[in-house]
Amino acid sequence: MRWSETFIPTLRNDPADAEAASHKLMVRAGLIRQLGSGIYSYLPIGWRVARKAEAIVREEMDAIGAQEFYLPALHPAEVWKESGRWDAIGGEMFRLKDRKDAEMCLGMTCEEIFTFLARDGLNSYKQLPQIWYQIQCKFRDEPRPKSGVLRGRQFTMKDSYSFDKDWAGLDASFDKHAVAYKKIFDRCGIDSIPVEASSGAMGGSESVEFMARSTAGEDWIARCSGCDYSANVERAVSAVEPIVDEPDDAAVEKFPTPGIRTIAALVTFEGGAAADRQIKTLVFMKRTEEGESPVLLLIQGDDELNEVGAIDAVGAGLRPAHEEEIVKALGAKPGSLGAVGVKDIPIYADKRLKGRVGMTTGANHDDHHVRHVSIERDIAVTEWADLRLVRDGEPCTKCGKALELQKAIEIGHIFKLGLRYSESMKASVIDENGKLQPVVMGSYGIGIDRIVAAAIEAHHDDKGIRWPLSLAPYKVVVAPIKLNDDAQREASEKLYGELKALGIEVIYDDRNERPGAKFKDHELVGIPFRVVTGRGLADGQVELYDRYADEKKDVPLAEVVDLLKERLKL
RNA sequence: CGGGGCGUAGCGCAGUCUGGUUAGCGCACUUGACUGGGGGUCAAGGGGUCGAAGGUUCGAAUCCUUUCGCCCCGACCA
């Protein structure tokens, strides 16, 4: 390719509306342009990179015996109603109607459609296992698109689905994916961290997220410094030191606390209590078939609520209560809430509170608190659960070493779905005994756009992108210093032709620009190697620049092709 | 959905508070010349319904109303 004939619109400045390094660089290097919030066009260079990522994903999926499909992104509502997700999913599904007023949606994932195909086509256990996948456009009306393609409303995902006759089969399919995913990310130059995750609205029993550390990430993960424990903070637990309370068997005592509304304020209040001796009472509403009803969540005063932990304990359909609902449930406003003596409302308490005595909490009477609370004596706890977020430095439950909290990008997620879809949509096969059994399913996703962005997050410097060889849009750029110097131009063109003939992805920078301007572009776009024909040509020398080492050296023209082959591992 | 910020040329911005020549600057772009090893110099150019609609005014990028869009924080999130 000749640079002068390509569309590579590089920018000198960062776009004003970008924060993440990958977002800035993707725009500056001419990979993408924004069309709307969370909607991006891939330009030729960006698309070349995305296709390379796709190709790697495809190779590794094929390597575990997966078969590629291509499904529609436009779905009739019926199939989503069958699985129950038409109603379960909220505003993030793009919904529309066709001209006959029939309800449709744009697919955010394809469990329903693949299950629809499976129930039609899979009839016998002899046909299992199957792994089906596609690389396709997905749509999610994200409440808050962010960071360029890292969280878009239209994006490309590889999604695969496994169909097994039993749970052992699912485990095998799941493990195959875990291995394939690791390989994919390795090949893309991304250090992936598998972490325990929550399966959220996907349903299912177990899930693992693949994370790439990055400050641009939106997730926090907890990693043990001593063993292999790692989990999304939504799922993480720690062996945090229990607080040892002074023995206290005094009766509960109510006392006035005028104007005291927060844990912190009660700490400094005369007659108050340290934060770790307080019980924080949070009111949430749980949606059930009859409507919404309140539940109480109790955590130690200085802990933060882990909402996913709460959902795991209480169930889906949980949301913070509004003030009116709180007053209705407990008779007091936030700031004076407690669970002492509360009946008829389910109470979920963090395990860290078990056995605690001499605690202080709200009295359910505005501007009053109670002290000398012994949790198990005074509060009718329905269930003990992990409701607190772990904090940096807390000990690992497995080995006791410190957990580290790190920010990360979710680049893949694998789920054991079990029977969630096969039962609701009736995808069954006849087993060895002639009995109908629902197939055991898994689903597995990789964000292609996120691979590209995460690779940039991991591989860039102040000059621009440093693509791993596997993703580089071109591997080599050949550039003469002076385009109108016949010797330089001819040497460059000849080299360009030779490299192209060898099947090396090479771009010839034949723009009539000054060398500095061209070099800046090469480095911004991140082309791994550059050969410059310049003043050394008279001595048979060209300059070879290595983007990774950020080093240039003169090498004999006659040897440069072999040197490049070696560097490119050909 | 709550809070904050921003929409002026392809990109980055000034001008808006305090209304008043023909709306400006840098980069990019076009033509020519000189240049040529790290975003050159000189000269001459092209490009704008100042996000949109309505209003106030002799006069609106600037004031008022409405509206659309984008970004950030939070809420939310297979």
XYZ file of C-alpha atoms (C1' of nucleotides) in Angstrom:
648
model
C 0.000 0.000 0.000
C 1.149 3.491 -0.800
C 0.570 5.935 2.039
C -0.306 8.684 -0.403
C -3.274 6.648 -1.592
C -4.598 5.617 1.793
C -7.035 7.261 4.154
C -5.147 7.548 7.433
C -6.368 10.799 8.948
C -3.947 11.356 11.816
C -4.430 14.251 14.183
C -1.874 16.371 15.878
C -3.978 17.062 18.959
C -5.865 14.799 21.271
C -9.596 14.980 20.672
C -11.115 17.159 23.374
C -13.737 14.641 24.433
C -11.427 11.665 25.042
C -9.910 10.678 28.366
C -8.698 7.114 28.036
C -5.314 6.707 26.362
C -6.689 4.125 23.941
C -9.570 6.401 22.989
C -7.275 9.355 22.300
C -4.869 7.230 20.301
C -7.516 5.439 18.277
C -8.872 8.780 17.155
C -5.503 10.457 16.676
C -4.013 7.564 14.740
C -7.003 7.493 12.423
C -8.480 4.164 13.551
C -11.952 5.373 14.437
C -14.273 8.339 14.250
C -17.279 8.948 16.427
C -20.757 9.107 14.931
C -22.761 9.454 18.136
C -22.523 8.581 21.791
C -21.115 5.069 21.944
C -21.208 4.713 18.154
C -17.993 4.553 16.159
C -16.924 4.065 12.573
C -13.812 2.016 12.010
C -11.529 3.604 9.442
C -9.221 1.489 7.271
C -6.355 1.215 9.763
C -8.682 0.501 12.659
C -10.594 -2.072 10.679
C -7.391 -3.865 9.684
C -6.520 -4.205 13.372
C -10.008 -5.335 14.360
C -9.947 -7.964 11.619
C -6.628 -9.271 12.878
C -8.093 -9.616 16.357
C -11.095 -11.385 14.875
C -8.874 -13.742 12.923
C -6.997 -14.739 16.063
C -10.254 -15.333 17.904
C -11.548 -17.372 14.977
C -8.431 -19.530 14.820
C -8.519 -20.361 18.499
C -12.237 -21.062 18.474
C -11.843 -23.328 15.488
C -8.984 -25.017 17.324
C -11.337 -26.181 20.104
C -13.735 -27.554 17.535
C -16.171 -24.665 17.576
C -18.238 -24.029 14.442
C -18.824 -20.561 13.085
C -22.347 -19.262 12.426
C -23.689 -15.881 11.489
C -26.977 -14.929 13.100
C -29.244 -11.945 12.608
C -28.940 -8.975 14.928
C -32.618 -8.144 14.387
C -34.740 -10.389 16.571
C -38.483 -10.893 16.908
C -39.672 -10.351 20.481
C -41.252 -13.807 20.753
C -38.044 -15.684 21.272
C -36.945 -13.284 24.031
C -40.351 -13.640 25.644
C -39.916 -17.390 25.695
C -36.739 -17.141 27.723
C -38.293 -14.497 29.940
C -35.649 -11.923 29.167
C -37.934 -9.616 27.187
C -39.349 -8.517 30.540
C -36.291 -9.161 32.684
C -34.034 -6.807 30.756
C -34.607 -3.135 31.178
C -33.641 -0.084 29.220
C -30.426 -1.428 27.776
C -32.239 -3.422 25.115
C -32.923 -1.534 21.905
C -36.558 -2.253 21.076
C -38.436 -1.367 17.943
C -41.528 -2.259 15.974
C -41.834 -3.343 12.397
C -44.358 -1.922 9.946
C -46.955 -4.426 11.097
C -46.456 -3.190 14.619
C -44.784 -6.406 15.721
C -42.264 -6.037 18.529
C -38.614 -6.560 17.672
C -35.283 -5.890 19.302
C -31.636 -5.571 18.372
C -29.676 -8.445 19.817
C -27.502 -7.746 22.819
C -26.430 -11.375 22.958
C -27.669 -14.526 21.253
C -28.585 -17.204 23.805
C -32.158 -17.213 22.602
C -31.372 -17.521 18.927
C -28.794 -20.255 19.339
C -31.117 -22.119 21.711
C -33.862 -21.763 19.106
C -31.562 -23.411 16.573
C -30.464 -26.051 19.044
C -33.931 -27.202 20.006
C -34.780 -27.624 16.369
C -31.590 -29.335 15.300
C -30.286 -31.209 18.324
C -32.380 -34.254 19.141
C -30.039 -36.917 20.441
C -27.276 -37.036 23.012
C -25.191 -38.539 20.213
C -25.036 -35.123 18.575
C -23.434 -33.589 21.666
C -21.268 -31.858 22.575
C -21.544 -28.907 20.217
C -19.829 -25.520 20.413
C -21.338 -22.857 18.171
C -20.064 -19.349 17.739
C -20.222 -16.200 15.709
C -18.473 -12.861 15.474
C -21.229 -10.331 15.160
C -22.529 -6.902 15.918
C -24.277 -6.426 19.247
C -26.401 -3.564 20.462
C -26.833 -2.327 23.997
C -28.325 0.984 24.941
C -25.766 1.601 27.642
C -26.831 4.176 30.204
C -23.403 5.654 29.916
C -21.182 4.876 26.950
C -17.554 5.564 27.798
C -13.960 5.660 26.732
C -14.342 5.278 22.980
C -14.956 1.708 21.919
C -14.396 0.374 25.441
C -18.083 0.794 26.203
C -20.052 1.391 23.064
C -23.692 0.955 22.216
C -22.874 -0.986 19.073
C -19.908 -3.308 19.253
C -18.517 -6.528 17.878
C -18.532 -9.607 20.020
C -17.460 -13.160 19.547
C -20.141 -15.118 21.308
C -20.129 -18.872 21.630
C -22.496 -21.373 23.136
C -21.894 -24.909 24.258
C -24.465 -27.681 24.344
C -23.696 -30.735 26.445
C -25.620 -33.736 27.622
C -24.561 -33.350 31.244
C -22.767 -31.147 33.749
C -19.441 -32.889 33.306
C -19.688 -32.071 29.625
C -20.376 -28.425 30.444
C -17.313 -28.346 32.675
C -15.214 -29.648 29.776
C -16.622 -27.102 27.319
C -16.098 -24.351 29.856
C -12.500 -25.373 30.434
C -11.829 -25.521 26.695
C -12.986 -21.932 26.434
C -10.864 -20.836 29.361
C -7.786 -22.284 27.670
C -8.684 -20.811 24.280
C -9.315 -17.396 25.796
C -5.941 -17.348 27.486
C -4.301 -18.150 24.143
C -6.273 -15.505 22.318
C -5.301 -12.780 24.746
C -1.685 -13.924 24.834
C -1.534 -13.756 21.053
C -2.985 -10.246 21.155
C -0.293 -9.149 23.562
C -2.707 -8.788 26.449
C -1.913 -10.107 29.902
C -5.277 -11.580 30.878
C -6.328 -12.299 34.425
C -9.159 -14.788 34.962
C -11.282 -13.760 37.933
C -14.312 -15.132 39.708
C -17.276 -13.126 38.588
C -20.969 -12.809 39.073
C -23.240 -13.965 36.303
C -25.746 -11.150 36.724
C -28.821 -11.220 34.546
C -27.334 -13.918 32.321
C -28.335 -16.484 34.878
C -26.352 -19.583 35.553
C -24.163 -20.981 38.226
C -20.584 -19.966 37.683
C -18.730 -17.425 35.646
C -15.207 -16.252 35.035
C -14.228 -12.885 33.644
C -10.989 -12.272 31.788
C -9.574 -8.952 32.815
C -6.786 -6.763 31.489
C -5.281 -4.394 33.994
C -5.734 -0.784 32.982
C -6.527 2.508 34.585
C -9.106 2.952 31.835
C -11.000 -0.067 33.118
C -14.334 0.220 34.836
C -14.054 -2.838 37.052
C -12.083 -3.424 40.202
C -10.586 -6.807 40.823
C -9.072 -8.203 44.003
C -5.904 -10.262 43.474
C -3.998 -12.119 46.101
C -0.321 -11.298 46.336
C 0.435 -14.783 47.646
C -1.720 -17.250 45.725
C -3.821 -17.433 42.576
C -7.022 -16.117 44.150
C -8.544 -13.358 42.087
C -12.089 -12.091 41.915
C -14.104 -9.199 40.741
C -14.708 -7.028 43.826
C -18.378 -7.770 43.240
C -17.560 -11.321 44.210
C -14.425 -10.975 46.318
C -14.290 -11.976 49.951
C -11.476 -11.573 52.457
C -10.434 -12.961 55.804
C -10.711 -9.537 57.343
C -9.778 -9.436 61.034
C -12.863 -9.727 63.222
C -13.456 -6.849 65.594
C -13.252 -7.940 69.218
C -15.993 -6.216 71.203
C -15.849 -5.574 74.934
C -18.350 -7.889 76.599
C -21.619 -6.007 76.933
C -24.841 -7.551 78.071
C -26.564 -4.325 79.041
C -30.082 -3.810 77.776
C -30.660 -1.813 74.620
C -30.758 1.883 75.453
C -32.239 4.599 73.286
C -30.596 8.029 73.360
C -31.117 11.332 71.562
C -28.708 12.316 68.782
C -29.964 15.622 67.443
C -28.791 16.367 63.896
C -26.676 13.219 63.664
C -27.336 11.618 60.276
C -24.142 9.853 59.319
C -21.823 7.197 60.649
C -19.008 9.747 60.709
C -21.040 12.254 62.701
C -21.914 9.649 65.304
C -18.227 8.822 65.741
C -17.460 12.281 67.090
C -20.776 12.727 68.882
C -20.552 12.677 72.679
C -21.819 9.228 73.675
C -21.561 7.967 70.088
C -19.472 5.039 68.847
C -16.506 4.206 66.638
C -17.478 3.411 63.046
C -16.606 -0.251 63.437
C -18.905 -0.446 66.461
C -21.872 0.855 64.501
C -24.338 -1.040 62.345
C -25.204 0.570 59.023
C -28.792 -0.146 58.025
C -29.666 0.100 54.337
C -33.181 -0.200 52.998
C -33.692 -1.761 49.584
C -36.822 -2.661 47.697
C -37.160 -6.131 46.253
C -39.372 -6.715 43.257
C -41.580 -9.788 43.460
C -44.589 -10.930 41.519
C -46.908 -9.141 43.951
C -45.012 -5.861 43.723
C -42.173 -4.375 45.718
C -41.406 -4.904 49.372
C -38.603 -3.611 51.607
C -35.591 -5.584 52.844
C -32.918 -4.455 55.293
C -29.217 -4.911 54.678
C -26.895 -4.558 57.660
C -23.160 -3.973 57.465
C -20.512 -2.735 59.814
C -20.496 1.064 60.000
C -17.195 1.551 58.200
C -17.875 -1.004 55.442
C -19.301 -0.358 51.991
C -22.175 -2.374 50.610
C -21.415 -4.842 47.860
C -24.574 -4.679 45.799
C -23.828 -7.798 43.833
C -23.303 -9.641 47.102
C -26.686 -8.320 48.177
C -28.289 -9.531 44.957
C -26.704 -12.942 45.434
C -28.184 -13.123 48.926
C -31.581 -11.524 48.402
C -32.221 -12.202 44.729
C -32.628 -10.105 41.609
C -34.843 -7.054 41.370
C -33.181 -5.114 44.160
C -32.933 -1.343 44.265
C -32.267 1.308 46.899
C -35.486 2.486 48.534
C -36.669 6.072 48.201
C -37.046 8.177 51.295
C -40.852 7.850 51.412
C -40.546 4.081 51.211
C -38.007 4.096 54.023
C -40.219 6.201 56.277
C -43.140 3.916 55.488
C -41.138 0.800 56.331
C -39.283 1.955 59.439
C -40.962 5.146 60.591
C -37.840 7.260 60.422
C -35.699 9.011 57.839
C -32.249 7.881 56.723
C -29.746 8.761 59.409
C -31.691 7.201 62.233
C -32.382 3.735 60.846
C -31.861 0.454 62.610
C -33.063 -3.104 62.684
C -33.548 -3.602 66.415
C -37.009 -5.007 67.045
C -37.937 -4.966 63.366
C -40.300 -7.743 62.404
C -42.045 -8.490 59.116
C -39.141 -7.156 57.052
C -36.456 -9.604 55.912
C -33.074 -8.696 57.414
C -29.821 -9.675 55.731
C -26.703 -9.056 57.786
C -23.086 -9.172 56.787
C -21.220 -12.142 58.244
C -18.767 -9.761 59.838
C -21.511 -8.659 62.238
C -22.172 -12.151 63.558
C -21.827 -12.359 67.335
C -21.166 -8.660 67.770
C -22.221 -7.003 71.025
C -22.319 -3.480 72.392
C -23.148 -2.020 68.990
C -24.791 1.284 68.201
C -27.344 1.847 65.471
C -30.350 3.979 64.551
C -33.500 3.806 66.677
C -36.044 4.181 63.829
C -36.995 7.435 65.489
C -35.641 10.601 63.911
C -32.640 11.979 65.813
C -32.322 8.957 68.069
C -29.966 5.992 68.200
C -29.711 2.884 70.361
C -26.651 1.461 72.085
C -25.769 -1.849 73.796
C -27.126 -3.767 70.831
C -26.235 -7.457 70.740
C -26.965 -8.444 67.219
C -28.075 -11.978 67.729
C -30.097 -11.092 70.829
C -31.748 -7.936 69.523
C -32.041 -8.275 65.770
C -34.064 -10.919 63.961
C -31.525 -11.628 61.236
C -33.088 -13.628 58.400
C -29.820 -14.567 56.750
C -26.084 -13.971 57.136
C -24.346 -13.151 53.887
C -21.264 -11.536 52.332
C -22.515 -8.006 51.913
C -19.365 -5.923 52.271
C -16.852 -4.849 49.688
C -13.340 -6.053 50.370
C -10.695 -3.407 50.793
C -7.165 -3.163 49.568
C -4.684 -5.007 51.774
C -7.146 -7.311 53.509
C -5.973 -10.909 53.911
C -6.830 -13.583 51.375
C -9.222 -16.271 52.604
C -7.086 -18.945 50.964
C -3.571 -18.033 52.034
C -3.756 -15.022 54.304
C -1.540 -12.786 52.175
C -2.721 -9.307 51.300
C -5.291 -8.755 48.555
C -4.566 -6.028 46.078
C -7.336 -4.051 44.399
C -6.651 -3.244 40.765
C -8.599 -1.538 38.013
C -9.249 -3.622 34.929
C -11.041 -3.904 31.609
C -13.348 -6.871 31.122
C -12.241 -8.398 27.831
C -13.990 -11.746 28.081
C -16.587 -13.493 30.177
C -17.516 -17.145 30.289
C -20.660 -18.519 31.910
C -21.973 -21.870 32.946
C -25.605 -21.334 32.061
C -26.808 -24.796 32.956
C -30.473 -25.269 32.131
C -31.462 -21.607 32.247
C -32.305 -21.429 28.544
C -32.774 -25.066 27.615
C -35.600 -25.404 30.141
C -37.350 -22.128 29.442
C -37.075 -22.644 25.693
C -37.396 -26.427 25.744
C -34.172 -27.488 24.080
C -33.890 -31.169 24.913
C -32.280 -34.308 23.580
C -33.052 -37.975 24.057
C -30.496 -39.507 26.416
C -29.013 -43.041 26.466
C -32.111 -44.303 28.247
C -34.533 -42.849 25.762
C -35.540 -40.055 28.125
C -35.869 -36.402 27.168
C -33.252 -34.251 28.934
C -32.666 -30.522 28.663
C -29.233 -29.739 27.210
C -26.685 -28.211 29.557
C -25.487 -24.920 28.166
C -22.655 -22.480 28.519
C -22.102 -19.110 26.913
C -18.864 -17.303 26.278
C -18.098 -13.805 25.059
C -15.116 -11.789 23.909
C -15.329 -8.134 22.980
C -13.365 -7.554 19.783
C -13.336 -3.780 20.240
C -12.101 -4.237 23.771
C -9.228 -6.414 22.585
C -8.118 -3.581 20.317
C -8.500 -0.922 23.003
C -6.944 -3.061 25.751
C -3.958 -3.831 23.515
C -3.425 -0.100 23.071
C -3.855 0.545 26.773
C -1.109 -2.006 27.388
C 1.170 -0.974 24.534
C 1.640 2.710 23.981
C 4.038 5.484 24.834
C 4.068 9.238 24.470
C 4.689 8.887 20.736
C 1.691 6.706 20.073
C 0.676 3.090 19.734
C 3.114 0.180 19.843
C 1.113 -2.633 18.321
C 2.031 -6.175 19.134
C 3.140 -7.768 15.869
C -0.036 -9.850 15.768
C -2.295 -6.799 15.581
C -0.155 -4.258 13.741
C -2.053 -2.872 10.749
C 1.200 -2.919 8.765
C 4.381 -4.547 9.953
C 6.832 -2.407 8.046
C 6.865 1.095 6.635
C 9.389 2.067 4.001
C 10.153 5.751 3.648
C 12.583 7.790 1.604
C 13.880 10.972 3.241
C 13.665 12.946 0.018
C 11.009 11.762 -2.338
C 12.539 13.605 -5.271
C 15.950 12.041 -4.762
C 15.907 9.359 -7.443
C 18.261 6.988 -5.654
C 16.319 7.174 -2.403
C 12.948 6.817 -4.067
C 14.028 3.930 -6.251
C 15.648 2.090 -3.355
C 12.489 2.512 -1.265
C 10.227 1.362 -4.071
C 12.376 -1.651 -4.761
C 12.399 -2.603 -1.092
C 8.665 -2.082 -0.904
C 8.189 -4.416 -3.848
C 10.434 -7.088 -2.375
C 8.732 -7.047 1.007
C 5.336 -7.158 -0.616
C 6.407 -10.111 -2.733
C 7.369 -11.906 0.466
C 3.851 -11.436 1.771
C 4.939 -8.951 4.414
C 2.361 -6.294 5.182
C 4.257 -3.204 4.172
C 3.235 0.363 3.520
C 5.327 2.685 1.392
C 5.303 6.250 2.669
C 5.524 8.095 -0.621
C 4.047 11.324 0.711
C 6.015 14.394 -0.195
C 6.342 15.400 3.436
C 9.333 16.293 5.486
C 10.847 13.309 7.274
C 9.890 14.494 10.756
C 6.221 14.680 9.876
C 6.278 11.207 8.382
C 8.144 9.689 11.311
C 5.624 11.130 13.766
C 2.809 9.484 11.844
C 4.560 6.112 11.697
C 5.109 6.162 15.417
C 1.610 7.389 16.202
C 0.039 4.655 14.090
C 2.427 2.205 15.690
C 4.028 0.406 12.775
C 6.617 -1.924 14.333
C 9.471 -1.450 11.858
C 10.592 1.319 9.525
C 13.206 1.299 6.837
C 14.469 4.714 5.800
C 16.444 5.301 2.624
C 18.501 8.446 3.103
C 21.996 9.797 3.128
C 23.558 6.414 4.004
C 22.446 5.020 0.687
C 25.657 6.107 -0.998
C 27.455 3.650 1.304
C 24.822 0.988 0.775
C 23.241 1.642 4.175
C 19.624 2.140 5.183
C 18.214 2.923 8.591
C 16.130 0.340 10.432
C 13.923 1.698 13.198
C 12.423 -0.579 15.818
C 9.279 0.846 17.385
C 9.457 -1.454 20.405
C 12.995 -0.590 21.400
C 12.571 2.927 19.993
C 15.985 2.476 18.419
C 17.378 3.075 14.978
C 20.518 1.770 13.410
C 22.160 1.703 10.028
C 22.189 -1.642 8.301
C 23.356 -2.697 4.836
C 20.630 -2.384 2.236
C 21.461 -5.860 1.032
C 20.696 -7.357 4.422
C 17.668 -5.421 5.521
C 15.121 -7.841 4.097
C 16.674 -10.749 5.957
C 16.891 -8.708 9.125
C 13.201 -7.862 8.857
C 12.273 -11.474 8.237
C 14.117 -12.363 11.387
C 12.449 -9.634 13.433
C 9.053 -10.607 12.084
C 9.814 -14.228 12.936
C 9.238 -15.419 9.385
C -32.228 9.444 35.985
C -29.304 13.182 39.401
C -24.919 16.570 39.363
C -21.174 19.262 36.463
C -19.053 20.924 31.795
C -19.184 21.900 26.607
C -21.287 22.853 21.301
C -17.718 28.903 16.969
C -13.801 25.900 9.854
C -11.323 18.965 9.425
C -8.663 19.168 14.676
C -7.467 22.277 19.028
C -9.227 26.909 20.802
C -10.209 32.670 21.752
C -14.357 35.905 21.472
C -20.047 35.273 25.163
C -19.756 37.978 31.557
C -20.155 43.925 29.510
C -24.732 43.071 22.236
C -22.039 47.187 17.845
C -16.802 47.176 11.491
C -16.627 42.193 6.981
C -16.284 36.461 13.345
C -10.670 35.558 14.828
C -5.997 32.459 16.089
C -2.749 27.876 15.712
C -2.513 23.347 13.111
C -4.455 20.989 8.791
C -5.916 22.070 3.424
C -4.851 24.532 -1.990
C -1.076 27.040 -5.352
C 4.028 28.642 -6.058
C 9.068 29.127 -4.522
C 12.981 27.856 -1.387
C 13.890 23.461 1.383
C 14.753 18.257 2.990
C 17.411 13.152 9.074
C 12.376 14.502 13.759
C 5.602 17.906 12.975
C 10.236 23.737 7.980
C 10.264 29.119 5.749
C 8.103 32.828 2.692
C 4.089 34.444 -0.383
C -0.838 34.054 -2.110
C -5.519 31.463 -1.240
C -10.044 28.368 -0.005
C -13.160 26.862 3.889
C -18.181 29.277 8.988
C -26.186 29.461 8.177
C -21.186 30.589 15.627
C -25.641 23.004 17.262
C -31.154 24.089 16.066
C -35.813 26.867 16.620
C -38.292 30.958 18.504
C -38.002 35.693 20.992
C -35.948 40.712 22.780
C -33.341 44.713 20.079
C -32.000 49.716 15.280
C -28.405 45.641 15.742
C -27.402 38.863 18.616
C -21.931 34.013 18.441
C -22.968 37.295 22.791
C -29.289 38.541 26.256
C -34.117 35.394 27.102
C -37.091 30.788 26.175
C -37.354 26.074 24.172
C -34.848 22.137 22.102
C -31.013 18.725 20.132
C -26.231 16.735 20.773
C -21.478 15.448 23.151
C -18.123 14.640 27.467
C -17.136 13.779 32.782
C -18.810 12.104 37.969
C -22.650 9.230 40.205
C -26.875 5.896 39.698
C -27.479 1.859 36.392
C -25.304 -2.199 33.573
C -25.829 -9.711 29.587
